[in-house]
Amino acid sequence: VSKAQVAALDGLGTKLETLKLQKKLLKKILKKITSQGDDAKIPLKKDPTKMVAKATKAADKAKTMKEKAKTKEEKIAATEATEKSKVMKKAVAEAKFTEMHLWATKPNKTQVIKRIEMWTEKIKKMEMNIKHKDDNKEVSLGTSKLNYMDPRISVAWCKKNEVPIEKVFSKTLRDKFNWSMAVPPDWEFNEEIAKQG
């Protein structure tokens, strides 16, 4: 299992926990609206305009610095500015994600119920996504194509469906299975071919 796969799974897990927390908060909002009606104090989204503007300004400044940099010190400063702008952009994205369950204006009961249903679906999809990624992290999908499947089947399918062979076979596999690249689009695997071995 690669470090990238582990990091991706960890990232999904964190997002899932955030979604679950947001769903919990939505249920509290619904409870407030149900019990207190229009007098309920509902948290609203904060306007991210200032944060976005700062991040954009930082990115523009970094780009300008990078273009004008001539000395080693200027290039280092430009690199630091670029990193700072990336951190700011990431902070904006995280702020938007952590508040995406809220509204810009006060919601009614129906809107809150719809949002809870939507979050429930998001959570189900993300749990399935995590399960599939976890189940497949040990499986090399290229193995069956390499060891168990006649490459002529894939080549014929590609030709029949006008899919570039490069999308299915890497350069190494195309070189390895060079003998199979000449099959016509209507070629099929049958008993005679199976007997030939």
mmCIF file with all atom_site columns, N, CA and C in Angstrom, residues 145 149-166 168-170 173-188:
data_model
loop_
_atom_site.group_PDB
_atom_site.id
_atom_site.type_symbol
_atom_site.label_atom_id
_atom_site.label_alt_id
_atom_site.label_comp_id
_atom_site.label_asym_id
_atom_site.label_entity_id
_atom_site.label_seq_id
_atom_site.pdbx_PDB_ins_code
_atom_site.Cartn_x
_atom_site.Cartn_y
_atom_site.Cartn_z
_atom_site.occupancy
_atom_site.B_iso_or_equiv
_atom_site.pdbx_formal_charge
_atom_site.auth_seq_id
_atom_site.auth_comp_id
_atom_site.auth_asym_id
_atom_site.auth_atom_id
_atom_site.pdbx_PDB_model_num
ATOM 1   N N  . LYS A 1 145 ? -5.343  -8.424  -16.371 1.00 0.00 ? 145 LYS A N  1
ATOM 2   C CA . LYS A 1 145 ? -5.116  -8.071  -17.761 1.00 0.00 ? 145 LYS A CA 1
ATOM 3   C C  . LYS A 1 145 ? -3.792  -8.675  -18.229 1.00 0.00 ? 145 LYS A C  1
ATOM 4   N N  . MET A 1 149 ? -6.056  -12.784 -18.854 1.00 0.00 ? 149 MET A N  1
ATOM 5   C CA . MET A 1 149 ? -6.953  -12.442 -19.944 1.00 0.00 ? 149 MET A CA 1
ATOM 6   C C  . MET A 1 149 ? -6.190  -12.377 -21.268 1.00 0.00 ? 149 MET A C  1
ATOM 7   N N  . ASP A 1 150 ? -6.759  -12.970 -22.306 1.00 0.00 ? 150 ASP A N  1
ATOM 8   C CA . ASP A 1 150 ? -6.145  -12.924 -23.626 1.00 0.00 ? 150 ASP A CA 1
ATOM 9   C C  . ASP A 1 150 ? -6.180  -11.469 -24.109 1.00 0.00 ? 150 ASP A C  1
ATOM 10  N N  . PRO A 1 151 ? -5.028  -10.895 -24.427 1.00 0.00 ? 151 PRO A N  1
ATOM 11  C CA . PRO A 1 151 ? -4.992  -9.484  -24.816 1.00 0.00 ? 151 PRO A CA 1
ATOM 12  C C  . PRO A 1 151 ? -5.779  -9.191  -26.094 1.00 0.00 ? 151 PRO A C  1
ATOM 13  N N  . ARG A 1 152 ? -5.986  -10.204 -26.926 1.00 0.00 ? 152 ARG A N  1
ATOM 14  C CA . ARG A 1 152 ? -6.740  -9.994  -28.168 1.00 0.00 ? 152 ARG A CA 1
ATOM 15  C C  . ARG A 1 152 ? -8.186  -9.601  -27.881 1.00 0.00 ? 152 ARG A C  1
ATOM 16  N N  . ILE A 1 153 ? -8.731  -10.060 -26.743 1.00 0.00 ? 153 ILE A N  1
ATOM 17  C CA . ILE A 1 153 ? -10.102 -9.689  -26.364 1.00 0.00 ? 153 ILE A CA 1
ATOM 18  C C  . ILE A 1 153 ? -10.181 -8.177  -26.159 1.00 0.00 ? 153 ILE A C  1
ATOM 19  N N  . SER A 1 154 ? -9.227  -7.647  -25.400 1.00 0.00 ? 154 SER A N  1
ATOM 20  C CA . SER A 1 154 ? -9.205  -6.207  -25.129 1.00 0.00 ? 154 SER A CA 1
ATOM 21  C C  . SER A 1 154 ? -8.950  -5.402  -26.393 1.00 0.00 ? 154 SER A C  1
ATOM 22  N N  . VAL A 1 155 ? -8.019  -5.871  -27.223 1.00 0.00 ? 155 VAL A N  1
ATOM 23  C CA . VAL A 1 155 ? -7.696  -5.161  -28.462 1.00 0.00 ? 155 VAL A CA 1
ATOM 24  C C  . VAL A 1 155 ? -8.913  -5.119  -29.384 1.00 0.00 ? 155 VAL A C  1
ATOM 25  N N  . ALA A 1 156 ? -9.595  -6.252  -29.541 1.00 0.00 ? 156 ALA A N  1
ATOM 26  C CA . ALA A 1 156 ? -10.787 -6.303  -30.387 1.00 0.00 ? 156 ALA A CA 1
ATOM 27  C C  . ALA A 1 156 ? -11.874 -5.378  -29.840 1.00 0.00 ? 156 ALA A C  1
ATOM 28  N N  . TRP A 1 157 ? -12.061 -5.392  -28.542 1.00 0.00 ? 157 TRP A N  1
ATOM 29  C CA . TRP A 1 157 ? -13.066 -4.515  -27.925 1.00 0.00 ? 157 TRP A CA 1
ATOM 30  C C  . TRP A 1 157 ? -12.726 -3.052  -28.196 1.00 0.00 ? 157 TRP A C  1
ATOM 31  N N  . CYS A 1 158 ? -11.463 -2.697  -28.013 1.00 0.00 ? 158 CYS A N  1
ATOM 32  C CA . CYS A 1 158 ? -11.026 -1.315  -28.260 1.00 0.00 ? 158 CYS A CA 1
ATOM 33  C C  . CYS A 1 158 ? -11.318 -0.896  -29.694 1.00 0.00 ? 158 CYS A C  1
ATOM 34  N N  . LYS A 1 159 ? -10.990 -1.772  -30.633 1.00 0.00 ? 159 LYS A N  1
ATOM 35  C CA . LYS A 1 159 ? -11.218 -1.440  -32.047 1.00 0.00 ? 159 LYS A CA 1
ATOM 36  C C  . LYS A 1 159 ? -12.706 -1.334  -32.365 1.00 0.00 ? 159 LYS A C  1
ATOM 37  N N  . LYS A 1 160 ? -13.494 -2.254  -31.802 1.00 0.00 ? 160 LYS A N  1
ATOM 38  C CA . LYS A 1 160 ? -14.937 -2.253  -32.054 1.00 0.00 ? 160 LYS A CA 1
ATOM 39  C C  . LYS A 1 160 ? -15.596 -0.995  -31.488 1.00 0.00 ? 160 LYS A C  1
ATOM 40  N N  . ASN A 1 161 ? -15.144 -0.545  -30.320 1.00 0.00 ? 161 ASN A N  1
ATOM 41  C CA . ASN A 1 161 ? -15.757 0.612   -29.658 1.00 0.00 ? 161 ASN A CA 1
ATOM 42  C C  . ASN A 1 161 ? -14.978 1.914   -29.870 1.00 0.00 ? 161 ASN A C  1
ATOM 43  N N  . GLU A 1 162 ? -13.993 1.865   -30.765 1.00 0.00 ? 162 GLU A N  1
ATOM 44  C CA . GLU A 1 162 ? -13.186 3.040   -31.119 1.00 0.00 ? 162 GLU A CA 1
ATOM 45  C C  . GLU A 1 162 ? -12.537 3.699   -29.899 1.00 0.00 ? 162 GLU A C  1
ATOM 46  N N  . VAL A 1 163 ? -12.022 2.861   -29.022 1.00 0.00 ? 163 VAL A N  1
ATOM 47  C CA . VAL A 1 163 ? -11.295 3.332   -27.839 1.00 0.00 ? 163 VAL A CA 1
ATOM 48  C C  . VAL A 1 163 ? -9.806  3.203   -28.148 1.00 0.00 ? 163 VAL A C  1
ATOM 49  N N  . PRO A 1 164 ? -9.025  4.253   -27.965 1.00 0.00 ? 164 PRO A N  1
ATOM 50  C CA . PRO A 1 164 ? -7.581  4.139   -28.240 1.00 0.00 ? 164 PRO A CA 1
ATOM 51  C C  . PRO A 1 164 ? -6.952  3.044   -27.367 1.00 0.00 ? 164 PRO A C  1
ATOM 52  N N  . ILE A 1 165 ? -6.168  2.212   -27.985 1.00 0.00 ? 165 ILE A N  1
ATOM 53  C CA . ILE A 1 165 ? -5.540  1.093   -27.286 1.00 0.00 ? 165 ILE A CA 1
ATOM 54  C C  . ILE A 1 165 ? -4.625  1.609   -26.167 1.00 0.00 ? 165 ILE A C  1
ATOM 55  N N  . GLU A 1 166 ? -4.083  2.819   -26.345 1.00 0.00 ? 166 GLU A N  1
ATOM 56  C CA . GLU A 1 166 ? -3.206  3.421   -25.323 1.00 0.00 ? 166 GLU A CA 1
ATOM 57  C C  . GLU A 1 166 ? -3.937  3.636   -23.999 1.00 0.00 ? 166 GLU A C  1
ATOM 58  N N  . VAL A 1 168 ? -5.991  1.529   -22.684 1.00 0.00 ? 168 VAL A N  1
ATOM 59  C CA . VAL A 1 168 ? -6.151  0.241   -22.011 1.00 0.00 ? 168 VAL A CA 1
ATOM 60  C C  . VAL A 1 168 ? -4.796  -0.412  -21.707 1.00 0.00 ? 168 VAL A C  1
ATOM 61  N N  . PHE A 1 169 ? -3.868  -0.288  -22.645 1.00 0.00 ? 169 PHE A N  1
ATOM 62  C CA . PHE A 1 169 ? -2.560  -0.915  -22.479 1.00 0.00 ? 169 PHE A CA 1
ATOM 63  C C  . PHE A 1 169 ? -1.464  0.140   -22.407 1.00 0.00 ? 169 PHE A C  1
ATOM 64  N N  . SER A 1 170 ? -0.594  0.007   -21.429 1.00 0.00 ? 170 SER A N  1
ATOM 65  C CA . SER A 1 170 ? 0.569   0.905   -21.338 1.00 0.00 ? 170 SER A CA 1
ATOM 66  C C  . SER A 1 170 ? 1.525   0.560   -22.476 1.00 0.00 ? 170 SER A C  1
ATOM 67  N N  . LEU A 1 173 ? 3.036   -2.859  -22.054 1.00 0.00 ? 173 LEU A N  1
ATOM 68  C CA . LEU A 1 173 ? 2.131   -3.966  -22.401 1.00 0.00 ? 173 LEU A CA 1
ATOM 69  C C  . LEU A 1 173 ? 1.899   -4.040  -23.905 1.00 0.00 ? 173 LEU A C  1
ATOM 70  N N  . ARG A 1 174 ? 1.841   -2.890  -24.571 1.00 0.00 ? 174 ARG A N  1
ATOM 71  C CA . ARG A 1 174 ? 1.670   -2.902  -26.037 1.00 0.00 ? 174 ARG A CA 1
ATOM 72  C C  . ARG A 1 174 ? 2.877   -3.581  -26.685 1.00 0.00 ? 174 ARG A C  1
ATOM 73  N N  . ASP A 1 175 ? 4.068   -3.324  -26.152 1.00 0.00 ? 175 ASP A N  1
ATOM 74  C CA . ASP A 1 175 ? 5.272   -3.972  -26.682 1.00 0.00 ? 175 ASP A CA 1
ATOM 75  C C  . ASP A 1 175 ? 5.259   -5.468  -26.372 1.00 0.00 ? 175 ASP A C  1
ATOM 76  N N  . LYS A 1 176 ? 4.823   -5.817  -25.166 1.00 0.00 ? 176 LYS A N  1
ATOM 77  C CA . LYS A 1 176 ? 4.791   -7.223  -24.751 1.00 0.00 ? 176 LYS A CA 1
ATOM 78  C C  . LYS A 1 176 ? 3.772   -8.016  -25.576 1.00 0.00 ? 176 LYS A C  1
ATOM 79  N N  . PHE A 1 177 ? 2.596   -7.404  -25.819 1.00 0.00 ? 177 PHE A N  1
ATOM 80  C CA . PHE A 1 177 ? 1.527   -8.089  -26.552 1.00 0.00 ? 177 PHE A CA 1
ATOM 81  C C  . PHE A 1 177 ? 1.426   -7.596  -27.994 1.00 0.00 ? 177 PHE A C  1
ATOM 82  N N  . ASN A 1 178 ? 2.551   -7.257  -28.574 1.00 0.00 ? 178 ASN A N  1
ATOM 83  C CA . ASN A 1 178 ? 2.587   -6.746  -29.942 1.00 0.00 ? 178 ASN A CA 1
ATOM 84  C C  . ASN A 1 178 ? 1.877   -7.693  -30.910 1.00 0.00 ? 178 ASN A C  1
ATOM 85  N N  . TRP A 1 179 ? 2.028   -8.986  -30.685 1.00 0.00 ? 179 TRP A N  1
ATOM 86  C CA . TRP A 1 179 ? 1.430   -10.015 -31.532 1.00 0.00 ? 179 TRP A CA 1
ATOM 87  C C  . TRP A 1 179 ? -0.107  -9.948  -31.550 1.00 0.00 ? 179 TRP A C  1
ATOM 88  N N  . SER A 1 180 ? -0.722  -9.343  -30.515 1.00 0.00 ? 180 SER A N  1
ATOM 89  C CA . SER A 1 180 ? -2.184  -9.327  -30.443 1.00 0.00 ? 180 SER A CA 1
ATOM 90  C C  . SER A 1 180 ? -2.810  -8.079  -31.060 1.00 0.00 ? 180 SER A C  1
ATOM 91  N N  . MET A 1 181 ? -1.994  -7.123  -31.457 1.00 0.00 ? 181 MET A N  1
ATOM 92  C CA . MET A 1 181 ? -2.523  -5.830  -31.920 1.00 0.00 ? 181 MET A CA 1
ATOM 93  C C  . MET A 1 181 ? -3.150  -5.895  -33.316 1.00 0.00 ? 181 MET A C  1
ATOM 94  N N  . ALA A 1 182 ? -2.930  -6.969  -34.052 1.00 0.00 ? 182 ALA A N  1
ATOM 95  C CA . ALA A 1 182 ? -3.428  -7.066  -35.426 1.00 0.00 ? 182 ALA A CA 1
ATOM 96  C C  . ALA A 1 182 ? -4.816  -7.699  -35.540 1.00 0.00 ? 182 ALA A C  1
ATOM 97  N N  . VAL A 1 183 ? -5.449  -8.059  -34.421 1.00 0.00 ? 183 VAL A N  1
ATOM 98  C CA . VAL A 1 183 ? -6.761  -8.722  -34.512 1.00 0.00 ? 183 VAL A CA 1
ATOM 99  C C  . VAL A 1 183 ? -7.820  -7.757  -35.054 1.00 0.00 ? 183 VAL A C  1
ATOM 100 N N  . PRO A 1 184 ? -8.779  -8.292  -35.834 1.00 0.00 ? 184 PRO A N  1
ATOM 101 C CA . PRO A 1 184 ? -9.845  -7.424  -36.360 1.00 0.00 ? 184 PRO A CA 1
ATOM 102 C C  . PRO A 1 184 ? -10.863 -7.092  -35.251 1.00 0.00 ? 184 PRO A C  1
ATOM 103 N N  . PRO A 1 185 ? -11.671 -6.038  -35.445 1.00 0.00 ? 185 PRO A N  1
ATOM 104 C CA . PRO A 1 185 ? -12.644 -5.629  -34.416 1.00 0.00 ? 185 PRO A CA 1
ATOM 105 C C  . PRO A 1 185 ? -13.698 -6.700  -34.095 1.00 0.00 ? 185 PRO A C  1
ATOM 106 N N  . ASP A 1 186 ? -13.969 -7.600  -35.051 1.00 0.00 ? 186 ASP A N  1
ATOM 107 C CA . ASP A 1 186 ? -15.014 -8.611  -34.816 1.00 0.00 ? 186 ASP A CA 1
ATOM 108 C C  . ASP A 1 186 ? -14.447 -9.929  -34.269 1.00 0.00 ? 186 ASP A C  1
ATOM 109 N N  . TRP A 1 187 ? -13.177 -9.937  -33.871 1.00 0.00 ? 187 TRP A N  1
ATOM 110 C CA . TRP A 1 187 ? -12.540 -11.144 -33.337 1.00 0.00 ? 187 TRP A CA 1
ATOM 111 C C  . TRP A 1 187 ? -13.189 -11.536 -32.021 1.00 0.00 ? 187 TRP A C  1
ATOM 112 N N  . GLU A 1 188 ? -13.442 -12.847 -31.849 1.00 0.00 ? 188 GLU A N  1
ATOM 113 C CA . GLU A 1 188 ? -14.026 -13.338 -30.600 1.00 0.00 ? 188 GLU A CA 1
ATOM 114 C C  . GLU A 1 188 ? -13.252 -14.547 -30.106 1.00 0.00 ? 188 GLU A C  1
#
